[in-house]
Every structure is written in structure tokens, then in C-alpha cells.
């Protein structure tokens, strides 16, 4: 989630109320269903969010003894409001507001709020679900399932409603289990985001000075087929190190969830192979404007994360089993680096010897 929103959030404090109202005003309505069908969809998603985590625990070996809780089913505006609350909790700690900054700071915060709201409006019609480790009334986490988006995606893919809903719940339940079963992960993730945001102090002149280098880097990485965002190009060397760590963590979390949802799938999602094939093709689709926005917001880079992270997970599990893979959760030091995500053998050598 952080990756897509970076493009719309500056280092200045964000007017979160403006962000929420902008997103809700610009957000497109979802598909219209007969009331009984809509109610049945909501009820299934709530039930599946519980049973999916039980299946995920069986596959991963994580979470024994933790309570099984139902997720929250929301509409698009509800997701945007929840995303704003979670982002505010995460980012305001890293970027405390400066009450002495005066009117200009207020204008900047309002502008950042509008930018953030525009990003949320775009993402709000695409996000199927989300586990926000910083959301909820007590700030300890919140699993959200966006019913209209689940319905729209299922209709576009022309697959079984129940199979697709369970498949989505398997992914989001994996994310919830990652954070609830690994005690240090939530604070580590917050510290990584805070460290990155706190280091964003480049001036325009510094960016201009590095412009030839940035152009060469973009051309080189583009030739290698690696998606690159403006956010990455404008990093100083120190910021790039911080961003690489955050990208590596995000890639691990997303890829692990993708691997687990497919590993658990055959037992509980009979059409999992068809869903995966069609869903992967849909991730790459979209019209010209959609593709431009995806590149600008880093969504294409996010799609690459799913594939890279799943490949890393699959390779490690094949080599040392799921118990051996779970060494990634032992401490921040056993997390894979961005280079190790691409070369799983190096992580295996470092951690397993």
C-alpha cells in the first residue's frame, strides 16, 4: 500500500480530512447488485475471512493459538476512509506537524491532501482487500475486504463467485497473519517507512544536479525490463538504501501471500488454476490512460513485486520447506535484501549456511 501512495504524498504534513473527502468525491461507483445477492456476498466474505486464515495457518505453520477474527466488508468510500486513518497513524508519527509553520504550511498540507485523495480515488476502484497493521479502533490492525471491487473483478474474470472470494480472502488473511504472528514486524515496518519519509529533504537544485545520472539510470533499468518509478529515481544514495529495504520487505510480504493463496487454494478453491491465470492476465491489462497512471503511481512495479516475491518464496520452500522459509520471520536481520529476493540462493547461503 505504501508503494502506490508514495507518488501522491509529499514530505509536508498531509491534511487527511481533505484527502478523504477528495477520494470519496472522485471515486467511481461500484457495480450494482440486487440486494439479496449483495447481502449474500457480504456474508460470504465475512465468513471466508475467518476460514481462510485457518487454511493459511495450516500451510504456513504460523499463528497457532491466535484468535480467528472476521474481516470488515466495506464499500469504496469506506476503504478510502480507512486507508486515510491508517496512513495518518503511520505517517504523522514520522512527520509531526509543525504548528509554527503558519499559513504556507497549511496550504501545502491541503495540496498534499488533494494529491493523496486523487491517488486513493484511483486505487479505490482496484483494491480487492487490504490488511492495515496500523488501523482499527485500537490501532492494532484491520482487515478490509472491498465488496464492490471483489464483485467487479469476479465479473470481469467470469469465474466462480465463491471460489474467487475465498481466493482473495486467502491473500489478505496471509497478510494479517504475517503481522499478528511476527511480533516485531509492525514496529519494524513503521520504522522503515518513518526513516524513509524523514530523510526526504532533497532540494530542487540537488535533483537537477543529479538529472543526467537519473536519466542514465532510467534508461539502463528500462532496458533491463525493470519497472522504475519517479519516486525511485529522485532518491539520494541514503534514501535509495532505505527505499530498497522497504521494497524488499513489501516484495516479500506480497509474494509470500501470493504463494500461500495458491498453495492453500487447491484444497478450498477448486478453480484456483483458472483464477490465477485470468487474474495474472488482468493485472497486466488496462487502457492507455490506465497504464500511464499505473506506471506513474508505481502500480506496475507493485505487480512485479508479486511475481518476484512469489518466486523467492517458492524457491526457498522448495529448497528448505516452509519451516525453513519461516526463518525470514526470525528477526529483521533474517529478512531478505532486494538483491536476495532476485537471487534466493544468496539468502539461503546467508541464513541456512
PDB file of C-alpha atoms in Angstrom, residues 42-349:
ATOM      1  CA  UNK A  42     -21.033  -9.586   2.203  1.00  0.00           C
ATOM      2  CA  UNK A  43     -21.937 -12.554   4.416  1.00  0.00           C
ATOM      3  CA  UNK A  44     -19.660 -14.916   2.481  1.00  0.00           C
ATOM      4  CA  UNK A  45     -16.719 -12.517   2.614  1.00  0.00           C
ATOM      5  CA  UNK A  46     -17.073 -12.203   6.388  1.00  0.00           C
ATOM      6  CA  UNK A  47     -17.206 -15.969   6.813  1.00  0.00           C
ATOM      7  CA  UNK A  48     -14.366 -16.636   4.375  1.00  0.00           C
ATOM      8  CA  UNK A  49     -12.099 -14.109   6.096  1.00  0.00           C
ATOM      9  CA  UNK A  50     -12.167 -16.392   9.151  1.00  0.00           C
ATOM     10  CA  UNK A  51     -11.938 -19.797   7.478  1.00  0.00           C
ATOM     11  CA  UNK A  52      -9.264 -18.539   5.051  1.00  0.00           C
ATOM     12  CA  UNK A  53      -6.887 -17.744   7.890  1.00  0.00           C
ATOM     13  CA  UNK A  54      -7.344 -21.243   9.291  1.00  0.00           C
ATOM     14  CA  UNK A  55      -6.257 -22.626   5.917  1.00  0.00           C
ATOM     15  CA  UNK A  56      -3.331 -20.218   5.783  1.00  0.00           C
ATOM     16  CA  UNK A  57      -2.180 -21.355   9.215  1.00  0.00           C
ATOM     17  CA  UNK A  58      -2.206 -24.945   8.013  1.00  0.00           C
ATOM     18  CA  UNK A  59       0.027 -24.052   5.051  1.00  0.00           C
ATOM     19  CA  UNK A  60       2.441 -21.701   6.826  1.00  0.00           C
ATOM     20  CA  UNK A  61       2.646 -23.136  10.335  1.00  0.00           C
ATOM     21  CA  UNK A  62       2.184 -19.607  11.707  1.00  0.00           C
ATOM     22  CA  UNK A  63      -0.357 -18.237  14.154  1.00  0.00           C
ATOM     23  CA  UNK A  64      -1.118 -21.243  16.363  1.00  0.00           C
ATOM     24  CA  UNK A  65      -3.173 -20.125  19.353  1.00  0.00           C
ATOM     25  CA  UNK A  66      -4.071 -16.699  17.987  1.00  0.00           C
ATOM     26  CA  UNK A  67      -7.773 -15.819  17.862  1.00  0.00           C
ATOM     27  CA  UNK A  68      -9.524 -16.073  14.488  1.00  0.00           C
ATOM     28  CA  UNK A  69     -11.314 -12.822  13.727  1.00  0.00           C
ATOM     29  CA  UNK A  70     -13.685 -11.805  10.975  1.00  0.00           C
ATOM     30  CA  UNK A  71     -12.662  -9.128   8.496  1.00  0.00           C
ATOM     31  CA  UNK A  72     -14.637  -5.981   7.736  1.00  0.00           C
ATOM     32  CA  UNK A  73     -16.521  -5.711   4.445  1.00  0.00           C
ATOM     33  CA  UNK A  74     -16.585  -2.141   3.119  1.00  0.00           C
ATOM     34  CA  UNK A  75     -17.542  -0.194   0.005  1.00  0.00           C
ATOM     35  CA  UNK A  76     -15.129   2.038  -1.923  1.00  0.00           C
ATOM     36  CA  UNK A  77     -15.620   5.216   0.153  1.00  0.00           C
ATOM     37  CA  UNK A  78     -15.315   3.118   3.303  1.00  0.00           C
ATOM     38  CA  UNK A  79     -11.987   1.754   2.088  1.00  0.00           C
ATOM     39  CA  UNK A  80     -10.722   5.279   1.331  1.00  0.00           C
ATOM     40  CA  UNK A  81     -11.683   6.493   4.814  1.00  0.00           C
ATOM     41  CA  UNK A  82      -9.975   3.502   6.424  1.00  0.00           C
ATOM     42  CA  UNK A  83      -6.868   3.991   4.281  1.00  0.00           C
ATOM     43  CA  UNK A  84      -6.634   7.618   5.363  1.00  0.00           C
ATOM     44  CA  UNK A  85      -6.885   6.667   9.040  1.00  0.00           C
ATOM     45  CA  UNK A  86      -4.162   4.041   8.681  1.00  0.00           C
ATOM     46  CA  UNK A  87      -1.869   6.307   6.681  1.00  0.00           C
ATOM     47  CA  UNK A  88      -2.317   9.147   9.140  1.00  0.00           C
ATOM     48  CA  UNK A  89      -1.398   6.892  12.049  1.00  0.00           C
ATOM     49  CA  UNK A  90       1.704   5.694  10.212  1.00  0.00           C
ATOM     50  CA  UNK A  91       2.943   8.906   8.634  1.00  0.00           C
ATOM     51  CA  UNK A  92       2.120  11.577  11.171  1.00  0.00           C
ATOM     52  CA  UNK A  93       4.433   9.838  13.625  1.00  0.00           C
ATOM     53  CA  UNK A  94       7.236  10.109  11.073  1.00  0.00           C
ATOM     54  CA  UNK A  95       6.342  13.669  10.023  1.00  0.00           C
ATOM     55  CA  UNK A  96       4.969  15.522  13.065  1.00  0.00           C
ATOM     56  CA  UNK A  97       3.121  18.687  12.175  1.00  0.00           C
ATOM     57  CA  UNK A  98       4.922  21.998  12.743  1.00  0.00           C
ATOM     58  CA  UNK A  99       2.350  24.302  14.288  1.00  0.00           C
ATOM     59  CA  UNK A 100       4.699  27.264  13.918  1.00  0.00           C
ATOM     60  CA  UNK A 101       4.943  26.962  10.141  1.00  0.00           C
ATOM     61  CA  UNK A 102       1.912  29.187   9.543  1.00  0.00           C
ATOM     62  CA  UNK A 103      -0.360  29.654   6.562  1.00  0.00           C
ATOM     63  CA  UNK A 104       2.022  28.312   3.924  1.00  0.00           C
ATOM     64  CA  UNK A 105       2.292  25.006   5.754  1.00  0.00           C
ATOM     65  CA  UNK A 106      -1.492  24.798   5.830  1.00  0.00           C
ATOM     66  CA  UNK A 107      -1.691  25.407   2.089  1.00  0.00           C
ATOM     67  CA  UNK A 108       0.986  22.774   1.456  1.00  0.00           C
ATOM     68  CA  UNK A 109      -0.832  20.279   3.683  1.00  0.00           C
ATOM     69  CA  UNK A 110      -4.073  20.916   1.810  1.00  0.00           C
ATOM     70  CA  UNK A 111      -2.339  20.405  -1.527  1.00  0.00           C
ATOM     71  CA  UNK A 112      -0.793  17.165  -0.292  1.00  0.00           C
ATOM     72  CA  UNK A 113      -4.245  16.113   0.922  1.00  0.00           C
ATOM     73  CA  UNK A 114      -5.744  16.658  -2.532  1.00  0.00           C
ATOM     74  CA  UNK A 115      -2.877  14.738  -4.164  1.00  0.00           C
ATOM     75  CA  UNK A 116      -3.283  11.856  -1.732  1.00  0.00           C
ATOM     76  CA  UNK A 117      -7.043  11.830  -2.272  1.00  0.00           C
ATOM     77  CA  UNK A 118      -6.567  11.605  -6.044  1.00  0.00           C
ATOM     78  CA  UNK A 119      -4.287   8.582  -5.629  1.00  0.00           C
ATOM     79  CA  UNK A 120      -6.767   6.943  -3.261  1.00  0.00           C
ATOM     80  CA  UNK A 121      -9.623   7.584  -5.704  1.00  0.00           C
ATOM     81  CA  UNK A 122      -7.691   5.785  -8.441  1.00  0.00           C
ATOM     82  CA  UNK A 123      -6.736   2.852  -6.230  1.00  0.00           C
ATOM     83  CA  UNK A 124     -10.160   2.680  -4.605  1.00  0.00           C
ATOM     84  CA  UNK A 125     -11.741   1.008  -7.618  1.00  0.00           C
ATOM     85  CA  UNK A 126      -8.938  -1.600  -7.829  1.00  0.00           C
ATOM     86  CA  UNK A 127      -8.062  -2.705  -4.295  1.00  0.00           C
ATOM     87  CA  UNK A 128      -9.772  -6.020  -3.522  1.00  0.00           C
ATOM     88  CA  UNK A 129      -8.717  -6.167   0.095  1.00  0.00           C
ATOM     89  CA  UNK A 130      -6.124  -4.872   2.492  1.00  0.00           C
ATOM     90  CA  UNK A 131      -4.691  -5.668   5.868  1.00  0.00           C
ATOM     91  CA  UNK A 132      -3.766  -2.402   7.563  1.00  0.00           C
ATOM     92  CA  UNK A 133      -1.496  -3.173  10.545  1.00  0.00           C
ATOM     93  CA  UNK A 134      -1.994   0.378  11.872  1.00  0.00           C
ATOM     94  CA  UNK A 135      -5.785   0.609  11.507  1.00  0.00           C
ATOM     95  CA  UNK A 136      -8.655  -0.309  13.787  1.00  0.00           C
ATOM     96  CA  UNK A 137     -10.095   1.414  16.810  1.00  0.00           C
ATOM     97  CA  UNK A 138      -7.128   0.416  18.971  1.00  0.00           C
ATOM     98  CA  UNK A 139      -4.528   0.741  16.200  1.00  0.00           C
ATOM     99  CA  UNK A 140      -3.636  -2.949  16.277  1.00  0.00           C
ATOM    100  CA  UNK A 141      -4.780  -3.872  12.788  1.00  0.00           C
ATOM    101  CA  UNK A 142      -7.755  -4.090  10.483  1.00  0.00           C
ATOM    102  CA  UNK A 143      -8.551  -6.496   7.630  1.00  0.00           C
ATOM    103  CA  UNK A 144     -10.712  -4.891   4.947  1.00  0.00           C
ATOM    104  CA  UNK A 145     -12.469  -6.531   2.005  1.00  0.00           C
ATOM    105  CA  UNK A 146     -13.818  -4.143  -0.646  1.00  0.00           C
ATOM    106  CA  UNK A 147     -17.014  -5.877  -1.767  1.00  0.00           C
ATOM    107  CA  UNK A 148     -17.760  -3.883  -4.960  1.00  0.00           C
ATOM    108  CA  UNK A 149     -14.225  -4.408  -6.229  1.00  0.00           C
ATOM    109  CA  UNK A 150     -14.319  -8.130  -5.484  1.00  0.00           C
ATOM    110  CA  UNK A 151     -17.615  -8.371  -7.384  1.00  0.00           C
ATOM    111  CA  UNK A 152     -16.337  -6.282 -10.319  1.00  0.00           C
ATOM    112  CA  UNK A 153     -13.141  -8.337 -10.633  1.00  0.00           C
ATOM    113  CA  UNK A 154     -15.019 -11.631 -10.407  1.00  0.00           C
ATOM    114  CA  UNK A 155     -17.456 -10.496 -13.096  1.00  0.00           C
ATOM    115  CA  UNK A 156     -14.601  -9.369 -15.367  1.00  0.00           C
ATOM    116  CA  UNK A 157     -12.800 -12.697 -14.925  1.00  0.00           C
ATOM    117  CA  UNK A 158     -16.011 -14.729 -15.325  1.00  0.00           C
ATOM    118  CA  UNK A 159     -15.128 -17.147 -12.521  1.00  0.00           C
ATOM    119  CA  UNK A 160     -16.980 -18.715  -9.612  1.00  0.00           C
ATOM    120  CA  UNK A 161     -18.067 -16.137  -7.056  1.00  0.00           C
ATOM    121  CA  UNK A 162     -17.387 -18.314  -4.006  1.00  0.00           C
ATOM    122  CA  UNK A 163     -14.043 -19.562  -5.318  1.00  0.00           C
ATOM    123  CA  UNK A 164     -12.831 -16.060  -6.119  1.00  0.00           C
ATOM    124  CA  UNK A 165     -13.989 -14.629  -2.800  1.00  0.00           C
ATOM    125  CA  UNK A 166     -12.173 -17.344  -0.858  1.00  0.00           C
ATOM    126  CA  UNK A 167      -9.065 -16.855  -3.003  1.00  0.00           C
ATOM    127  CA  UNK A 168      -8.990 -13.126  -2.215  1.00  0.00           C
ATOM    128  CA  UNK A 169      -9.533 -13.844   1.485  1.00  0.00           C
ATOM    129  CA  UNK A 170      -6.587 -16.271   1.492  1.00  0.00           C
ATOM    130  CA  UNK A 171      -4.307 -13.466   0.306  1.00  0.00           C
ATOM    131  CA  UNK A 172      -5.485 -10.901   2.836  1.00  0.00           C
ATOM    132  CA  UNK A 173      -5.568 -13.436   5.678  1.00  0.00           C
ATOM    133  CA  UNK A 174      -1.923 -14.198   4.926  1.00  0.00           C
ATOM    134  CA  UNK A 175      -1.075 -10.523   5.344  1.00  0.00           C
ATOM    135  CA  UNK A 176      -2.936 -10.389   8.637  1.00  0.00           C
ATOM    136  CA  UNK A 177      -1.121 -13.483   9.867  1.00  0.00           C
ATOM    137  CA  UNK A 178       2.260 -12.044   8.848  1.00  0.00           C
ATOM    138  CA  UNK A 179       1.773  -9.090  11.169  1.00  0.00           C
ATOM    139  CA  UNK A 180      -0.082 -10.795  14.009  1.00  0.00           C
ATOM    140  CA  UNK A 181       2.230 -13.815  14.276  1.00  0.00           C
ATOM    141  CA  UNK A 182       5.545 -11.917  13.898  1.00  0.00           C
ATOM    142  CA  UNK A 183       5.728  -9.647  16.980  1.00  0.00           C
ATOM    143  CA  UNK A 184       8.395  -7.253  15.683  1.00  0.00           C
ATOM    144  CA  UNK A 185       7.132  -6.811  12.112  1.00  0.00           C
ATOM    145  CA  UNK A 186       4.676  -3.976  12.716  1.00  0.00           C
ATOM    146  CA  UNK A 187       7.156  -1.722  14.533  1.00  0.00           C
ATOM    147  CA  UNK A 188       9.917  -2.605  12.055  1.00  0.00           C
ATOM    148  CA  UNK A 189       7.717  -1.686   9.089  1.00  0.00           C
ATOM    149  CA  UNK A 190       6.737   1.604  10.723  1.00  0.00           C
ATOM    150  CA  UNK A 191      10.377   2.405  11.455  1.00  0.00           C
ATOM    151  CA  UNK A 192      11.393   1.723   7.845  1.00  0.00           C
ATOM    152  CA  UNK A 193       8.645   3.971   6.477  1.00  0.00           C
ATOM    153  CA  UNK A 194       9.432   6.657   9.043  1.00  0.00           C
ATOM    154  CA  UNK A 195      13.135   6.534   8.237  1.00  0.00           C
ATOM    155  CA  UNK A 196      12.436   6.971   4.535  1.00  0.00           C
ATOM    156  CA  UNK A 197       9.978   9.828   4.951  1.00  0.00           C
ATOM    157  CA  UNK A 198      12.213  11.552   7.475  1.00  0.00           C
ATOM    158  CA  UNK A 199      15.111  11.538   5.014  1.00  0.00           C
ATOM    159  CA  UNK A 200      13.257  13.217   2.163  1.00  0.00           C
ATOM    160  CA  UNK A 201      14.997  16.564   2.280  1.00  0.00           C
ATOM    161  CA  UNK A 202      16.387  16.901  -1.240  1.00  0.00           C
ATOM    162  CA  UNK A 203      16.114  20.371  -2.730  1.00  0.00           C
ATOM    163  CA  UNK A 204      15.181  21.017  -6.334  1.00  0.00           C
ATOM    164  CA  UNK A 205      18.748  22.045  -7.070  1.00  0.00           C
ATOM    165  CA  UNK A 206      20.077  18.712  -5.812  1.00  0.00           C
ATOM    166  CA  UNK A 207      17.654  16.845  -8.039  1.00  0.00           C
ATOM    167  CA  UNK A 208      18.634  18.960 -11.043  1.00  0.00           C
ATOM    168  CA  UNK A 209      22.310  18.311 -10.317  1.00  0.00           C
ATOM    169  CA  UNK A 210      21.675  14.573 -10.462  1.00  0.00           C
ATOM    170  CA  UNK A 211      19.437  14.754 -13.546  1.00  0.00           C
ATOM    171  CA  UNK A 212      21.953  13.263 -16.052  1.00  0.00           C
ATOM    172  CA  UNK A 213      22.582  10.387 -13.642  1.00  0.00           C
ATOM    173  CA  UNK A 214      18.836   9.859 -13.203  1.00  0.00           C
ATOM    174  CA  UNK A 215      18.262   9.717 -16.956  1.00  0.00           C
ATOM    175  CA  UNK A 216      21.056   7.176 -17.413  1.00  0.00           C
ATOM    176  CA  UNK A 217      19.668   5.060 -14.575  1.00  0.00           C
ATOM    177  CA  UNK A 218      16.153   5.127 -16.033  1.00  0.00           C
ATOM    178  CA  UNK A 219      17.409   4.076 -19.462  1.00  0.00           C
ATOM    179  CA  UNK A 220      19.563   1.280 -18.042  1.00  0.00           C
ATOM    180  CA  UNK A 221      16.815  -0.153 -15.860  1.00  0.00           C
ATOM    181  CA  UNK A 222      14.230   0.228 -18.606  1.00  0.00           C
ATOM    182  CA  UNK A 223      16.474  -1.723 -20.994  1.00  0.00           C
ATOM    183  CA  UNK A 224      16.675  -4.491 -18.376  1.00  0.00           C
ATOM    184  CA  UNK A 225      12.891  -4.668 -18.236  1.00  0.00           C
ATOM    185  CA  UNK A 226      12.756  -3.431 -14.625  1.00  0.00           C
ATOM    186  CA  UNK A 227       9.817  -1.127 -13.803  1.00  0.00           C
ATOM    187  CA  UNK A 228      11.043   2.153 -12.325  1.00  0.00           C
ATOM    188  CA  UNK A 229       9.103   4.982 -10.730  1.00  0.00           C
ATOM    189  CA  UNK A 230       9.867   8.657 -10.382  1.00  0.00           C
ATOM    190  CA  UNK A 231       9.998   8.103  -6.630  1.00  0.00           C
ATOM    191  CA  UNK A 232      12.955   5.748  -7.022  1.00  0.00           C
ATOM    192  CA  UNK A 233      14.811   7.968  -9.487  1.00  0.00           C
ATOM    193  CA  UNK A 234      14.727  11.015  -7.242  1.00  0.00           C
ATOM    194  CA  UNK A 235      16.337   9.295  -4.276  1.00  0.00           C
ATOM    195  CA  UNK A 236      19.639  10.337  -2.781  1.00  0.00           C
ATOM    196  CA  UNK A 237      22.038   7.408  -2.135  1.00  0.00           C
ATOM    197  CA  UNK A 238      20.954   7.193   1.525  1.00  0.00           C
ATOM    198  CA  UNK A 239      17.281   7.334   0.601  1.00  0.00           C
ATOM    199  CA  UNK A 240      17.815   4.678  -2.050  1.00  0.00           C
ATOM    200  CA  UNK A 241      19.198   2.293   0.576  1.00  0.00           C
ATOM    201  CA  UNK A 242      16.172   2.926   2.773  1.00  0.00           C
ATOM    202  CA  UNK A 243      13.756   2.541  -0.141  1.00  0.00           C
ATOM    203  CA  UNK A 244      15.444  -0.704  -1.233  1.00  0.00           C
ATOM    204  CA  UNK A 245      14.863  -2.164   2.231  1.00  0.00           C
ATOM    205  CA  UNK A 246      11.216  -1.130   2.161  1.00  0.00           C
ATOM    206  CA  UNK A 247      10.707  -2.509  -1.347  1.00  0.00           C
ATOM    207  CA  UNK A 248      12.356  -5.785  -0.334  1.00  0.00           C
ATOM    208  CA  UNK A 249      10.032  -6.106   2.660  1.00  0.00           C
ATOM    209  CA  UNK A 250       6.958  -5.254   0.615  1.00  0.00           C
ATOM    210  CA  UNK A 251       8.010  -7.714  -2.105  1.00  0.00           C
ATOM    211  CA  UNK A 252       8.451 -10.458   0.486  1.00  0.00           C
ATOM    212  CA  UNK A 253       5.051  -9.806   2.078  1.00  0.00           C
ATOM    213  CA  UNK A 254       3.188  -9.677  -1.231  1.00  0.00           C
ATOM    214  CA  UNK A 255       4.992 -12.619  -2.803  1.00  0.00           C
ATOM    215  CA  UNK A 256       4.566 -14.780   0.293  1.00  0.00           C
ATOM    216  CA  UNK A 257       0.829 -14.014   0.268  1.00  0.00           C
ATOM    217  CA  UNK A 258       0.563 -14.865  -3.434  1.00  0.00           C
ATOM    218  CA  UNK A 259       2.409 -18.150  -2.893  1.00  0.00           C
ATOM    219  CA  UNK A 260       0.291 -19.122   0.109  1.00  0.00           C
ATOM    220  CA  UNK A 261      -3.044 -18.312  -1.544  1.00  0.00           C
ATOM    221  CA  UNK A 262      -2.177 -20.656  -4.402  1.00  0.00           C
ATOM    222  CA  UNK A 263      -0.705 -23.332  -2.121  1.00  0.00           C
ATOM    223  CA  UNK A 264      -3.838 -23.358   0.026  1.00  0.00           C
ATOM    224  CA  UNK A 265      -6.066 -22.927  -2.996  1.00  0.00           C
ATOM    225  CA  UNK A 266      -6.442 -26.475  -4.408  1.00  0.00           C
ATOM    226  CA  UNK A 267      -7.999 -27.757  -1.169  1.00  0.00           C
ATOM    227  CA  UNK A 268     -10.561 -24.965  -0.841  1.00  0.00           C
ATOM    228  CA  UNK A 269     -10.706 -23.214  -4.244  1.00  0.00           C
ATOM    229  CA  UNK A 270     -11.401 -25.838  -6.924  1.00  0.00           C
ATOM    230  CA  UNK A 271     -10.889 -23.377  -9.807  1.00  0.00           C
ATOM    231  CA  UNK A 272      -7.704 -21.827  -8.415  1.00  0.00           C
ATOM    232  CA  UNK A 273      -5.656 -22.524 -11.574  1.00  0.00           C
ATOM    233  CA  UNK A 274      -8.208 -20.798 -13.815  1.00  0.00           C
ATOM    234  CA  UNK A 275      -8.492 -17.841 -11.415  1.00  0.00           C
ATOM    235  CA  UNK A 276      -4.717 -17.388 -11.198  1.00  0.00           C
ATOM    236  CA  UNK A 277      -4.281 -17.481 -14.994  1.00  0.00           C
ATOM    237  CA  UNK A 278      -7.043 -14.985 -15.669  1.00  0.00           C
ATOM    238  CA  UNK A 279      -6.144 -12.731 -12.744  1.00  0.00           C
ATOM    239  CA  UNK A 280      -2.491 -12.521 -13.795  1.00  0.00           C
ATOM    240  CA  UNK A 281      -3.543 -11.508 -17.306  1.00  0.00           C
ATOM    241  CA  UNK A 282      -5.896  -8.891 -15.831  1.00  0.00           C
ATOM    242  CA  UNK A 283      -3.081  -7.394 -13.743  1.00  0.00           C
ATOM    243  CA  UNK A 284      -1.219  -6.596 -16.971  1.00  0.00           C
ATOM    244  CA  UNK A 285      -4.269  -5.196 -18.750  1.00  0.00           C
ATOM    245  CA  UNK A 286      -5.937  -1.803 -18.978  1.00  0.00           C
ATOM    246  CA  UNK A 287      -6.322   1.002 -21.489  1.00  0.00           C
ATOM    247  CA  UNK A 288      -3.683   3.588 -22.336  1.00  0.00           C
ATOM    248  CA  UNK A 289      -4.682   6.052 -19.607  1.00  0.00           C
ATOM    249  CA  UNK A 290      -4.877   3.270 -17.047  1.00  0.00           C
ATOM    250  CA  UNK A 291      -1.393   2.036 -17.999  1.00  0.00           C
ATOM    251  CA  UNK A 292       0.047   5.550 -17.776  1.00  0.00           C
ATOM    252  CA  UNK A 293      -1.428   6.025 -14.308  1.00  0.00           C
ATOM    253  CA  UNK A 294      -0.195   2.611 -13.216  1.00  0.00           C
ATOM    254  CA  UNK A 295       3.347   3.487 -14.218  1.00  0.00           C
ATOM    255  CA  UNK A 296       3.166   6.955 -12.612  1.00  0.00           C
ATOM    256  CA  UNK A 297       1.855   5.548  -9.321  1.00  0.00           C
ATOM    257  CA  UNK A 298       4.201   2.593  -9.253  1.00  0.00           C
ATOM    258  CA  UNK A 299       1.399   0.028  -9.630  1.00  0.00           C
ATOM    259  CA  UNK A 300       3.265  -1.781 -12.420  1.00  0.00           C
ATOM    260  CA  UNK A 301       6.258  -2.022 -10.101  1.00  0.00           C
ATOM    261  CA  UNK A 302       3.881  -3.400  -7.478  1.00  0.00           C
ATOM    262  CA  UNK A 303       2.731  -6.107  -9.900  1.00  0.00           C
ATOM    263  CA  UNK A 304       6.377  -7.049 -10.436  1.00  0.00           C
ATOM    264  CA  UNK A 305       6.703  -7.379  -6.654  1.00  0.00           C
ATOM    265  CA  UNK A 306       4.060 -10.104  -6.546  1.00  0.00           C
ATOM    266  CA  UNK A 307       5.905 -12.185  -9.138  1.00  0.00           C
ATOM    267  CA  UNK A 308       9.397 -11.641  -7.675  1.00  0.00           C
ATOM    268  CA  UNK A 309       8.288 -12.270  -4.104  1.00  0.00           C
ATOM    269  CA  UNK A 310       6.341 -15.393  -5.053  1.00  0.00           C
ATOM    270  CA  UNK A 311       9.331 -16.731  -6.978  1.00  0.00           C
ATOM    271  CA  UNK A 312      11.595 -16.138  -3.968  1.00  0.00           C
ATOM    272  CA  UNK A 313       9.128 -17.873  -1.646  1.00  0.00           C
ATOM    273  CA  UNK A 314       8.644 -20.808  -3.976  1.00  0.00           C
ATOM    274  CA  UNK A 315      12.402 -21.309  -4.442  1.00  0.00           C
ATOM    275  CA  UNK A 316      13.116 -21.228  -0.704  1.00  0.00           C
ATOM    276  CA  UNK A 317      10.197 -23.517   0.168  1.00  0.00           C
ATOM    277  CA  UNK A 318      11.335 -25.992  -2.486  1.00  0.00           C
ATOM    278  CA  UNK A 319      14.835 -25.981  -1.006  1.00  0.00           C
ATOM    279  CA  UNK A 320      14.224 -25.991   2.760  1.00  0.00           C
ATOM    280  CA  UNK A 321      10.477 -26.394   3.237  1.00  0.00           C
ATOM    281  CA  UNK A 322       8.022 -23.946   4.781  1.00  0.00           C
ATOM    282  CA  UNK A 323       9.657 -24.258   8.208  1.00  0.00           C
ATOM    283  CA  UNK A 324      12.962 -23.240   6.645  1.00  0.00           C
ATOM    284  CA  UNK A 325      11.311 -20.351   4.829  1.00  0.00           C
ATOM    285  CA  UNK A 326       9.844 -19.136   8.127  1.00  0.00           C
ATOM    286  CA  UNK A 327      13.362 -18.180   9.203  1.00  0.00           C
ATOM    287  CA  UNK A 328      12.645 -14.901   7.377  1.00  0.00           C
ATOM    288  CA  UNK A 329      10.418 -14.019  10.342  1.00  0.00           C
ATOM    289  CA  UNK A 330      13.061 -14.692  12.996  1.00  0.00           C
ATOM    290  CA  UNK A 331      14.334 -11.087  13.129  1.00  0.00           C
ATOM    291  CA  UNK A 332      14.852  -8.041  10.890  1.00  0.00           C
ATOM    292  CA  UNK A 333      18.345  -9.372  10.174  1.00  0.00           C
ATOM    293  CA  UNK A 334      16.956 -12.515   8.516  1.00  0.00           C
ATOM    294  CA  UNK A 335      14.726 -10.590   6.115  1.00  0.00           C
ATOM    295  CA  UNK A 336      15.977 -10.865   2.524  1.00  0.00           C
ATOM    296  CA  UNK A 337      17.547  -7.847   0.860  1.00  0.00           C
ATOM    297  CA  UNK A 338      16.320  -6.642  -2.508  1.00  0.00           C
ATOM    298  CA  UNK A 339      19.272  -8.407  -4.163  1.00  0.00           C
ATOM    299  CA  UNK A 340      18.489 -11.628  -2.281  1.00  0.00           C
ATOM    300  CA  UNK A 341      14.885 -11.515  -3.486  1.00  0.00           C
ATOM    301  CA  UNK A 342      16.295 -11.759  -7.021  1.00  0.00           C
ATOM    302  CA  UNK A 343      18.879 -14.396  -6.024  1.00  0.00           C
ATOM    303  CA  UNK A 344      17.267 -16.632  -3.364  1.00  0.00           C
ATOM    304  CA  UNK A 345      20.383 -18.808  -3.220  1.00  0.00           C
ATOM    305  CA  UNK A 346      22.293 -15.957  -1.572  1.00  0.00           C
ATOM    306  CA  UNK A 347      19.669 -15.692   1.177  1.00  0.00           C
ATOM    307  CA  UNK A 348      19.758 -19.464   1.706  1.00  0.00           C
ATOM    308  CA  UNK A 349      23.545 -19.385   1.976  1.00  0.00           C
TER     309      UNK A 349
END
